[in-house]
JSON list of C-alpha atoms in Angstrom, two decimals:
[
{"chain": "A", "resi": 1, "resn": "UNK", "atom": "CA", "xyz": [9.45, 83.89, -38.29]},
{"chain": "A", "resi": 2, "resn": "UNK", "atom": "CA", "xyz": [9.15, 87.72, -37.63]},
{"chain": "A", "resi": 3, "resn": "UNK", "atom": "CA", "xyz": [9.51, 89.06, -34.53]},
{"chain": "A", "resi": 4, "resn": "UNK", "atom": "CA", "xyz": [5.89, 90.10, -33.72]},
{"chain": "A", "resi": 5, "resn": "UNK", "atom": "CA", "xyz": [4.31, 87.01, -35.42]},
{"chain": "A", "resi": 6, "resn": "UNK", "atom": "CA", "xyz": [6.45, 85.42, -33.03]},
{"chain": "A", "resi": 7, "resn": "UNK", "atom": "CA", "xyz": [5.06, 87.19, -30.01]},
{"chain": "A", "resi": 8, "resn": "UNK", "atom": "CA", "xyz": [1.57, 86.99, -31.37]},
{"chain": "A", "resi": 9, "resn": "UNK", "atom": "CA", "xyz": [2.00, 82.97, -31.88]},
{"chain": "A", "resi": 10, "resn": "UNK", "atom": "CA", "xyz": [3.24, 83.05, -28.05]},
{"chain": "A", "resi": 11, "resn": "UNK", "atom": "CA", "xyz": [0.71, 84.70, -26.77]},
{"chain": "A", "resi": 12, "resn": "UNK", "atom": "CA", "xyz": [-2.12, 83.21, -28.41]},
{"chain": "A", "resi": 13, "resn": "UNK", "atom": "CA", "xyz": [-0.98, 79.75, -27.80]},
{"chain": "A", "resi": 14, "resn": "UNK", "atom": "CA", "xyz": [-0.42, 81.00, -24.67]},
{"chain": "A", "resi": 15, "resn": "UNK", "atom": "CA", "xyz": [-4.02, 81.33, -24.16]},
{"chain": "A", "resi": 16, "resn": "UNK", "atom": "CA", "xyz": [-4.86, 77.88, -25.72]},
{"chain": "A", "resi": 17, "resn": "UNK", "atom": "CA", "xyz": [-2.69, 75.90, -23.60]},
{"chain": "A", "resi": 18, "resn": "UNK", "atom": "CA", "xyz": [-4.13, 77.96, -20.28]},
{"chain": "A", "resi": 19, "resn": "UNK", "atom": "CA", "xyz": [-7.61, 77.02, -21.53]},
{"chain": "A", "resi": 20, "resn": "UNK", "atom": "CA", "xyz": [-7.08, 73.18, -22.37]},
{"chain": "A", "resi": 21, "resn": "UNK", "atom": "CA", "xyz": [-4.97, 72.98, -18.84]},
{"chain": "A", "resi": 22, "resn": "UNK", "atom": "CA", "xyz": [-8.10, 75.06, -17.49]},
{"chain": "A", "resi": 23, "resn": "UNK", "atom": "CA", "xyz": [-10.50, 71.87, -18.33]},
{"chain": "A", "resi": 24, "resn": "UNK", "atom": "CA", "xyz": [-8.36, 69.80, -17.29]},
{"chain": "A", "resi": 25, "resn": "UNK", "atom": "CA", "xyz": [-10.51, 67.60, -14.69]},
{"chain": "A", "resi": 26, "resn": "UNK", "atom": "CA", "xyz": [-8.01, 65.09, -13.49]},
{"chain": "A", "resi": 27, "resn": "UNK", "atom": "CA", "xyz": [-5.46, 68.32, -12.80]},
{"chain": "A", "resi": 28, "resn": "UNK", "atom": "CA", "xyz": [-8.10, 69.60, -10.56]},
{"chain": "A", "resi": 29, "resn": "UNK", "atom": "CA", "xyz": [-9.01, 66.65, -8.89]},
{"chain": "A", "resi": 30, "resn": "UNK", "atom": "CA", "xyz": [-5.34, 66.05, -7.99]},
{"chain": "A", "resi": 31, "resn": "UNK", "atom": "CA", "xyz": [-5.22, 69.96, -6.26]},
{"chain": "A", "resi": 32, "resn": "UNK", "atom": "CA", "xyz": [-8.43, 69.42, -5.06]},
{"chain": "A", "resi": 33, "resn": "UNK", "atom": "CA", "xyz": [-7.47, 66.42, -3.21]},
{"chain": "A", "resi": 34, "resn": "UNK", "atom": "CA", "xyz": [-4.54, 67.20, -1.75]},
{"chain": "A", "resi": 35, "resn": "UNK", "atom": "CA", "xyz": [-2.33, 64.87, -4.20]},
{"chain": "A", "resi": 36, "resn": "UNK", "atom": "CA", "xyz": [0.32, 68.14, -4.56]},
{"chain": "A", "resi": 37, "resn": "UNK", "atom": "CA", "xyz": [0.33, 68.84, -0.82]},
{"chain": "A", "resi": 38, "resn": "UNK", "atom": "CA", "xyz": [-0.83, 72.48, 0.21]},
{"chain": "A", "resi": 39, "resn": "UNK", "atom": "CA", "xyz": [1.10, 73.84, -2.72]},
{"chain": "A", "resi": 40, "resn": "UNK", "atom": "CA", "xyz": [-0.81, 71.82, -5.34]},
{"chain": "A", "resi": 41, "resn": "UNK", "atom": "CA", "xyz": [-2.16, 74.44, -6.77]},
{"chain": "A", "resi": 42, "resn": "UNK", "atom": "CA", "xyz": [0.82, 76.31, -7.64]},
{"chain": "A", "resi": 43, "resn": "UNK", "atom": "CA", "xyz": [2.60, 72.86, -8.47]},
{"chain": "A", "resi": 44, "resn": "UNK", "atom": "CA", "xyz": [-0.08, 73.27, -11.43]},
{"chain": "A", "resi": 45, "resn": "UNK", "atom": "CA", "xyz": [0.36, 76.40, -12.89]},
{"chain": "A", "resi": 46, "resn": "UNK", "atom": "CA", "xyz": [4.21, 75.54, -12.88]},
{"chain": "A", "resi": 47, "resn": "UNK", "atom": "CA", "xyz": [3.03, 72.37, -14.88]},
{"chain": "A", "resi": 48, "resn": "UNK", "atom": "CA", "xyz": [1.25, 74.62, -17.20]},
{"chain": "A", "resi": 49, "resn": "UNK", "atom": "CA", "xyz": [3.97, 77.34, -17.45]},
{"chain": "A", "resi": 50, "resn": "UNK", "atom": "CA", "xyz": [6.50, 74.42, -18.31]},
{"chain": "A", "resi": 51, "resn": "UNK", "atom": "CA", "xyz": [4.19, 72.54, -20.64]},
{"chain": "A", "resi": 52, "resn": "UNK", "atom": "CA", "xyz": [3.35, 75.81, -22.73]},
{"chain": "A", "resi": 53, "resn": "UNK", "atom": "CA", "xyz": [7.64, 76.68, -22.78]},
{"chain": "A", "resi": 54, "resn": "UNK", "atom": "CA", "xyz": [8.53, 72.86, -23.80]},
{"chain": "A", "resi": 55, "resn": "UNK", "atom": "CA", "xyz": [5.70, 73.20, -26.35]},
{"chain": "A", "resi": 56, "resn": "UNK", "atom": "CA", "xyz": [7.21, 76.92, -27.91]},
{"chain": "A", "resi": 57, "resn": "UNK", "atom": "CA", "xyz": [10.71, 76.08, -27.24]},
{"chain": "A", "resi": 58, "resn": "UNK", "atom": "CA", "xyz": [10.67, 72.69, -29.50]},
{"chain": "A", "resi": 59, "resn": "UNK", "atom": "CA", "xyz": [10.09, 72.09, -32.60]},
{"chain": "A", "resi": 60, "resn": "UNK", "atom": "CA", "xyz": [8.96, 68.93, -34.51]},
{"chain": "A", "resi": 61, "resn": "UNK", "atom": "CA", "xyz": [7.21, 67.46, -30.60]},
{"chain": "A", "resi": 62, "resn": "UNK", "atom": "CA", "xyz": [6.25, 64.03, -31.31]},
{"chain": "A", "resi": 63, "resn": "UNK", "atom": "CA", "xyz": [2.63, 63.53, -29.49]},
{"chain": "A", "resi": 64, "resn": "UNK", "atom": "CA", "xyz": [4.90, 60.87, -27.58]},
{"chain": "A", "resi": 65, "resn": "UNK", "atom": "CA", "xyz": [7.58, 62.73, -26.27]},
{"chain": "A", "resi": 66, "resn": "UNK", "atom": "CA", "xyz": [4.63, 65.36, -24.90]},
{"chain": "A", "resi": 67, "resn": "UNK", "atom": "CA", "xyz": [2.87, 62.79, -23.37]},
{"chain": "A", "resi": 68, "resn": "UNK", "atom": "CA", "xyz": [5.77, 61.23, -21.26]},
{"chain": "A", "resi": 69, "resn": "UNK", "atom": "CA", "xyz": [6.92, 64.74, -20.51]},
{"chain": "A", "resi": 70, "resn": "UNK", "atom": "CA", "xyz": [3.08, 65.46, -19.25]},
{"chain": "A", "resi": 71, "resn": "UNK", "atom": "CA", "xyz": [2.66, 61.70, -17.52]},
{"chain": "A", "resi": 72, "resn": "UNK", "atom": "CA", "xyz": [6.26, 62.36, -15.44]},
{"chain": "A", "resi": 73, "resn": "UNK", "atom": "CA", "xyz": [5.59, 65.58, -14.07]},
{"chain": "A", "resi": 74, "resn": "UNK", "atom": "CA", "xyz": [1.93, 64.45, -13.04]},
{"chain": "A", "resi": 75, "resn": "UNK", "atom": "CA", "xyz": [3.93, 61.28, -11.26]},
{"chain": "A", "resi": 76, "resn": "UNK", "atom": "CA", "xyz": [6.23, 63.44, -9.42]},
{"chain": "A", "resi": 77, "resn": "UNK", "atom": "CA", "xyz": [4.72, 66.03, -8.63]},
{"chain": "A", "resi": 78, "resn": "UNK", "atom": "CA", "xyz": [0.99, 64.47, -7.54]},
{"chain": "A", "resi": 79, "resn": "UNK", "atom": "CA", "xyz": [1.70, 61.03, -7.29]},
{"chain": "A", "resi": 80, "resn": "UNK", "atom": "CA", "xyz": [-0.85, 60.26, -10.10]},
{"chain": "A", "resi": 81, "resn": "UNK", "atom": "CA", "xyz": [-1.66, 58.30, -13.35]},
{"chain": "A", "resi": 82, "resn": "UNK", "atom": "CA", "xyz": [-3.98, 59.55, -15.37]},
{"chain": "A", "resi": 83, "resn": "UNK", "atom": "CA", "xyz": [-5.80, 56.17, -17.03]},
{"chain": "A", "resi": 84, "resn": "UNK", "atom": "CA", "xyz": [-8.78, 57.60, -18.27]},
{"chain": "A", "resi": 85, "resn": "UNK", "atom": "CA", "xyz": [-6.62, 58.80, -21.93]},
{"chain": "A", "resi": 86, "resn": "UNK", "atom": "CA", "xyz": [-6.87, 62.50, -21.11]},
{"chain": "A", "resi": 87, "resn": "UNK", "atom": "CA", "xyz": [-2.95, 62.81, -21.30]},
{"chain": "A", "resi": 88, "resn": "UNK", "atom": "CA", "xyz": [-2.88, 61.94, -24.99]},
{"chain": "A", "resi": 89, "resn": "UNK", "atom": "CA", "xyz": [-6.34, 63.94, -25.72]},
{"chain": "A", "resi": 90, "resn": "UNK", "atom": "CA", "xyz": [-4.18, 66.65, -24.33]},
{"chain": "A", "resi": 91, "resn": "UNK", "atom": "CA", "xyz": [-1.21, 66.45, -26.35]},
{"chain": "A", "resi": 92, "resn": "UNK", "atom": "CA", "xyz": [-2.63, 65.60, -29.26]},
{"chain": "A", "resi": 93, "resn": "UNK", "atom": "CA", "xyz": [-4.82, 68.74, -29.58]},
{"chain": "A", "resi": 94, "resn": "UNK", "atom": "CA", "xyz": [-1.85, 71.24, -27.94]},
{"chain": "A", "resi": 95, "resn": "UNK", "atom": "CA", "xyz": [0.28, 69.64, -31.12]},
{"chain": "A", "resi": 96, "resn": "UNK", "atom": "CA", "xyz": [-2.63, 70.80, -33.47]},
{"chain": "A", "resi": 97, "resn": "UNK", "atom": "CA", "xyz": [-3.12, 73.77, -31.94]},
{"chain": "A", "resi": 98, "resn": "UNK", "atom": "CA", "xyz": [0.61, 74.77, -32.42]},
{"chain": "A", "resi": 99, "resn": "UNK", "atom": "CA", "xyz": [0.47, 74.21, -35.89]},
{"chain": "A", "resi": 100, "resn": "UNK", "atom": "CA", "xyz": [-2.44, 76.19, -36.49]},
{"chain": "A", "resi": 101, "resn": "UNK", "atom": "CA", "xyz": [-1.17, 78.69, -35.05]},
{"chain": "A", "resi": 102, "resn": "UNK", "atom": "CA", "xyz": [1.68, 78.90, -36.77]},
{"chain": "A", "resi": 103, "resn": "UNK", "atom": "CA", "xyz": [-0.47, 79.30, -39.65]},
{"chain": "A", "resi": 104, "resn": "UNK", "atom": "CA", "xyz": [-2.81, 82.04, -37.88]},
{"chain": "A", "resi": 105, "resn": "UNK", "atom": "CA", "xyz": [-5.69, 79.52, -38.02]},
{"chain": "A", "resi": 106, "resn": "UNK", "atom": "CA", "xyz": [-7.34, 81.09, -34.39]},
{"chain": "A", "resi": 107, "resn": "UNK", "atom": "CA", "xyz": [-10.63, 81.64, -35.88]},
{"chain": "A", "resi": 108, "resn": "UNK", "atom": "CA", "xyz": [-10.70, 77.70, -36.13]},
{"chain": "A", "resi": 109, "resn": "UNK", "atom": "CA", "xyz": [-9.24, 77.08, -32.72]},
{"chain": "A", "resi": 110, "resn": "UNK", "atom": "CA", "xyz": [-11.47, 79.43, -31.21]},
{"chain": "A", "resi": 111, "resn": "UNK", "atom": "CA", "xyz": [-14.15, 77.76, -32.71]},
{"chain": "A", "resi": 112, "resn": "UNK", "atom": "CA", "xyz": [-13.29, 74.38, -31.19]},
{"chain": "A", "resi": 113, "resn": "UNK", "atom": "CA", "xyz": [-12.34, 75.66, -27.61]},
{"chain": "A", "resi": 114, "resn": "UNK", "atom": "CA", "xyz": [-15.46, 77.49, -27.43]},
{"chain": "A", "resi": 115, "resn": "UNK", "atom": "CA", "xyz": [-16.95, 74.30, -27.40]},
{"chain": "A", "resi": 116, "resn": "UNK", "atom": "CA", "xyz": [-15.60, 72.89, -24.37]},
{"chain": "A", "resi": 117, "resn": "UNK", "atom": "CA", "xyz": [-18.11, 73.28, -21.19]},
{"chain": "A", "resi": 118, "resn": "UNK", "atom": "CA", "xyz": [-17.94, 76.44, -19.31]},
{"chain": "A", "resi": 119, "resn": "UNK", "atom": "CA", "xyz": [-15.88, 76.76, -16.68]},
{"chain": "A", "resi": 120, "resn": "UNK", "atom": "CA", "xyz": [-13.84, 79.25, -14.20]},
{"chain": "A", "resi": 121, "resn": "UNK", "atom": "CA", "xyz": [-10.07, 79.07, -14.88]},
{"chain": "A", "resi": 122, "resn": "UNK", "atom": "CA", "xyz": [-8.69, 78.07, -11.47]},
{"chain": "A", "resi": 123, "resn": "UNK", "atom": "CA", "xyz": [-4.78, 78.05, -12.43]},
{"chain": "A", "resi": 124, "resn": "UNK", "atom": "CA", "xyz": [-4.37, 81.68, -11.28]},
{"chain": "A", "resi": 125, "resn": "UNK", "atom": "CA", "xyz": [-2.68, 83.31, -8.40]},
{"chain": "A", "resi": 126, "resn": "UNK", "atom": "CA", "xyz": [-5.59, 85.32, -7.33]},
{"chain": "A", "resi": 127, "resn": "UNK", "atom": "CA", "xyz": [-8.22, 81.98, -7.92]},
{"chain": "A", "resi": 128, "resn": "UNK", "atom": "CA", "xyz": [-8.58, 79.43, -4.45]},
{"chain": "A", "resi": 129, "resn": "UNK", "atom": "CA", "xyz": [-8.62, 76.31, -4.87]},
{"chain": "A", "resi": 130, "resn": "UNK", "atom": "CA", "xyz": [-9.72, 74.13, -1.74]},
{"chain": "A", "resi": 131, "resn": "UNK", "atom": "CA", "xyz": [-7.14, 71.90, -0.27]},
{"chain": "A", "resi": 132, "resn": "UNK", "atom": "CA", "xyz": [-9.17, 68.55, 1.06]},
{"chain": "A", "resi": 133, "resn": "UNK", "atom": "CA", "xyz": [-6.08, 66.21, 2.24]},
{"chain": "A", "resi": 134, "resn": "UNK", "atom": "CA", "xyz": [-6.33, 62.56, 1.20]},
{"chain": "A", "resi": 135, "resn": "UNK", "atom": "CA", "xyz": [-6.97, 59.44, 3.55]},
{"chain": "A", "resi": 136, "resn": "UNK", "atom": "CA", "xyz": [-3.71, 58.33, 5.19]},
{"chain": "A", "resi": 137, "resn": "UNK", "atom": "CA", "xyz": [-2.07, 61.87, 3.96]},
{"chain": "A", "resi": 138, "resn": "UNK", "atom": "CA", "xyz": [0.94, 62.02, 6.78]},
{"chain": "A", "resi": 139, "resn": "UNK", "atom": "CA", "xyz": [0.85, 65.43, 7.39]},
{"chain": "A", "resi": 140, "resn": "UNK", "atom": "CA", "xyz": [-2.55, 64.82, 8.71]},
{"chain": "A", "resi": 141, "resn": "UNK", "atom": "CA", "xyz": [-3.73, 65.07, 12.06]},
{"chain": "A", "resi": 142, "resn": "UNK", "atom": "CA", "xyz": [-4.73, 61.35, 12.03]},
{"chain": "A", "resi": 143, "resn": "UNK", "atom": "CA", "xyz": [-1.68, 59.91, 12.89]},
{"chain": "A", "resi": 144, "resn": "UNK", "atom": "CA", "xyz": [-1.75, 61.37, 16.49]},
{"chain": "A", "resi": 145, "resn": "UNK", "atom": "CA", "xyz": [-4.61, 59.05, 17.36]},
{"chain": "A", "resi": 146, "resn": "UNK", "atom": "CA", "xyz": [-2.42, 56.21, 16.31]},
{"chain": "A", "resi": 147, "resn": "UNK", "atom": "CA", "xyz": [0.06, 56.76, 19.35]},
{"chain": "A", "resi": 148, "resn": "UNK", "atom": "CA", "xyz": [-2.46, 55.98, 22.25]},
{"chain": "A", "resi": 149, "resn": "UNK", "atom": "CA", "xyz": [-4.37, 52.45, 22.44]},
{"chain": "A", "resi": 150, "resn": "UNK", "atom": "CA", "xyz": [-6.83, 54.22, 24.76]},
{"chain": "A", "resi": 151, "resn": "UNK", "atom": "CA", "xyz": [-9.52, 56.93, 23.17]},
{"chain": "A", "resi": 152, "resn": "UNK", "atom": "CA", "xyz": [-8.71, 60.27, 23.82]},
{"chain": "A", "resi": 153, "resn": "UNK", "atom": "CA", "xyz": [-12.60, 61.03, 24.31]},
{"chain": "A", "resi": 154, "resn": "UNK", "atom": "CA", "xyz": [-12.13, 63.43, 21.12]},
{"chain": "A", "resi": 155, "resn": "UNK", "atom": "CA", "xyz": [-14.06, 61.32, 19.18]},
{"chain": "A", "resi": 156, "resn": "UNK", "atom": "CA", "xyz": [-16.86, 60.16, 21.54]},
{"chain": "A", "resi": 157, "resn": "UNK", "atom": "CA", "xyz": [-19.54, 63.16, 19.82]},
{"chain": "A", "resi": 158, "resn": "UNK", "atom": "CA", "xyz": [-19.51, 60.37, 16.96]},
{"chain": "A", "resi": 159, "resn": "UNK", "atom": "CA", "xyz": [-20.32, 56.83, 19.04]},
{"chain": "A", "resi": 160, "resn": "UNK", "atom": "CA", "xyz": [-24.13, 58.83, 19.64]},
{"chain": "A", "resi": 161, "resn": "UNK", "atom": "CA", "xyz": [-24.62, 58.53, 16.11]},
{"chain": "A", "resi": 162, "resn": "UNK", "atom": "CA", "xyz": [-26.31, 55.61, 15.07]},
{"chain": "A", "resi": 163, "resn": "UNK", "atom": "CA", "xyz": [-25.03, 53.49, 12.46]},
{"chain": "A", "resi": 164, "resn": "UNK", "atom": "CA", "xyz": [-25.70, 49.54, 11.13]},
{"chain": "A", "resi": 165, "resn": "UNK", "atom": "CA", "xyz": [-23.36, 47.81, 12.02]},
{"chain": "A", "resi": 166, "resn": "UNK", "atom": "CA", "xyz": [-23.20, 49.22, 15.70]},
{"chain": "A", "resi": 167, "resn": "UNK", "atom": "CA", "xyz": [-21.69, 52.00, 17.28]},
{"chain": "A", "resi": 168, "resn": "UNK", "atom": "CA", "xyz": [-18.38, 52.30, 16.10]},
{"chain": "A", "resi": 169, "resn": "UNK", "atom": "CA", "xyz": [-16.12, 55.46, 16.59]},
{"chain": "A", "resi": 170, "resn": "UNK", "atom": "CA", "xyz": [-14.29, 57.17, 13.69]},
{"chain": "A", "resi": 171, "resn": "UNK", "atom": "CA", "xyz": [-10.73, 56.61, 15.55]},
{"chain": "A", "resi": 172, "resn": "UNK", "atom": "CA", "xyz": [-11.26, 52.75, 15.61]},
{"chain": "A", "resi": 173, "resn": "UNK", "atom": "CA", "xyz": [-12.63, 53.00, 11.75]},
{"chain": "A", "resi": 174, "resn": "UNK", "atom": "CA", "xyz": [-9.56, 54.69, 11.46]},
{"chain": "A", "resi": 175, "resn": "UNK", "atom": "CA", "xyz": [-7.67, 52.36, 13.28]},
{"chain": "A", "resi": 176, "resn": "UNK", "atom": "CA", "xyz": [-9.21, 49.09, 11.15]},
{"chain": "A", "resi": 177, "resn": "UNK", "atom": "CA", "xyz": [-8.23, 50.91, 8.02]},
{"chain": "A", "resi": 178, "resn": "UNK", "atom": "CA", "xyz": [-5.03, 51.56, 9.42]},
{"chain": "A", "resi": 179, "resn": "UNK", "atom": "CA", "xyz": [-4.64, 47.50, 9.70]},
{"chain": "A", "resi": 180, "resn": "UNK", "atom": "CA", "xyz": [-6.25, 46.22, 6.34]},
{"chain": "A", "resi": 181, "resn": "UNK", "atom": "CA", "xyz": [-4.11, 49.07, 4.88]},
{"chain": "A", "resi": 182, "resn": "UNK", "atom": "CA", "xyz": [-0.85, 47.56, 2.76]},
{"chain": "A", "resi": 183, "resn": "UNK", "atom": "CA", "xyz": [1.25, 50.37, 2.41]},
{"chain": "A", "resi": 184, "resn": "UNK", "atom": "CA", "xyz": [2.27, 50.29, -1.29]},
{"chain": "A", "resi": 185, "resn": "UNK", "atom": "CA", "xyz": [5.74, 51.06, -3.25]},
{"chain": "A", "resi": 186, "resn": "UNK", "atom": "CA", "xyz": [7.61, 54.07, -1.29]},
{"chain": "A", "resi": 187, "resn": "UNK", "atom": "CA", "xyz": [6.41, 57.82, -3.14]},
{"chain": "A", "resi": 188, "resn": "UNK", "atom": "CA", "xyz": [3.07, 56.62, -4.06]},
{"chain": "A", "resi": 189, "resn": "UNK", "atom": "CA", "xyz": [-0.64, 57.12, -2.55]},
{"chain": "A", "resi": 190, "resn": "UNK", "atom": "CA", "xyz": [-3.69, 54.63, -2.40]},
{"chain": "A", "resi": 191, "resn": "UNK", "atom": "CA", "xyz": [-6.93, 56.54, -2.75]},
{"chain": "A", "resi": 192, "resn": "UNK", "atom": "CA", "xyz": [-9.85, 54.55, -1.82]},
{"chain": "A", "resi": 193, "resn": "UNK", "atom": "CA", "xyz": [-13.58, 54.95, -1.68]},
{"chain": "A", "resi": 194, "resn": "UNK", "atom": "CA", "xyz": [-15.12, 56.47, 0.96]}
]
């Protein structure tokens, strides 16, 4: 391949792979939530910078090897699996999109991106994303009200508010959850409800 159809292929597919990682809604949600830490954000765009250089610096991918490249990094470095099939989806389509490039087909992948649902791209320096730390995240502040059996009277604002089932303060619901909570395997995070 030529030298500037080889930077031209990089830095359109470039593009593509920020755009499908863009629209990426379970990436997001892990940031968003805190599943990276405080860094999650930047944990993200290193995901993205990697995927995009395994991607251009490999030929012949299988959609396979992609996907247990993509499903390890997203275990290590958020804790999460992604069961809702958007791993594959994502591999599949950054394998197509290699090969058209390759064969300057971007009319036809511009086509089909522009069909995805607008959207800011967040994985950018200069973009915020806001941090919102998980239940039972360690770092939290939470675990201080653990230490003392008595309340600290921090909490008494919320015993005024009414609710059904009595007037329970947030630092004994914590404490309850604390006891029905069964920590799972070491390195991995139970999300629940709210």
């Amino acid at each position: 391949m030529a030298t500037a159809q080889q930077t031209e292929f990089q830095k359109n597919f470039r593009l593509i792979v920020e755009k499908i990682f863009n629209h990426w809604q379970n990436l997001r949600l892990a940031v968003e939530h805190g599943m990276g830490g405080r860094n999650g954000q930047q944990v993200a765009i290193e995901i993205m910078d990697y995927t995009y250089q395994y991607c251009v610096g490999n030929d012949n991918i299988t959609q396979g090897e992609l996907q247990e490249v993509l499903e390890e990094l997203m275990d290590q470095e958020f804790n999460t699996l992604c069961d809702d099939n958007s791993i594959p989806e994502i591999c599949r389509n950054l394998l197509r999109y290699k090969q058209l490039s390759l064969q300057n087909q971007y009319p036809l992948i511009e086509a089909e991106l522009s069909k995805l649902p607008a959207g800011k791209e967040w994985l950018r320096p200069d973009v915020k994303i806001a941090y919102t730390p998980i239940d039972g995240d360690s770092s939290s502040d939470e675990d201080m009200d653990d230490d003392d059996d008595e309340d600290t009277g921090m909490e008494e604002v919320d015993e005024e508010a009414p609710t059904t089932s009595g007037r329970v303060t947030r630092s004994q619901t914590r404490k309850q959850k604390a006891e029905d909570f069964v920590e799972p395997e070491e390195g991995w995070t139970t999300v629940r409800r709210k």
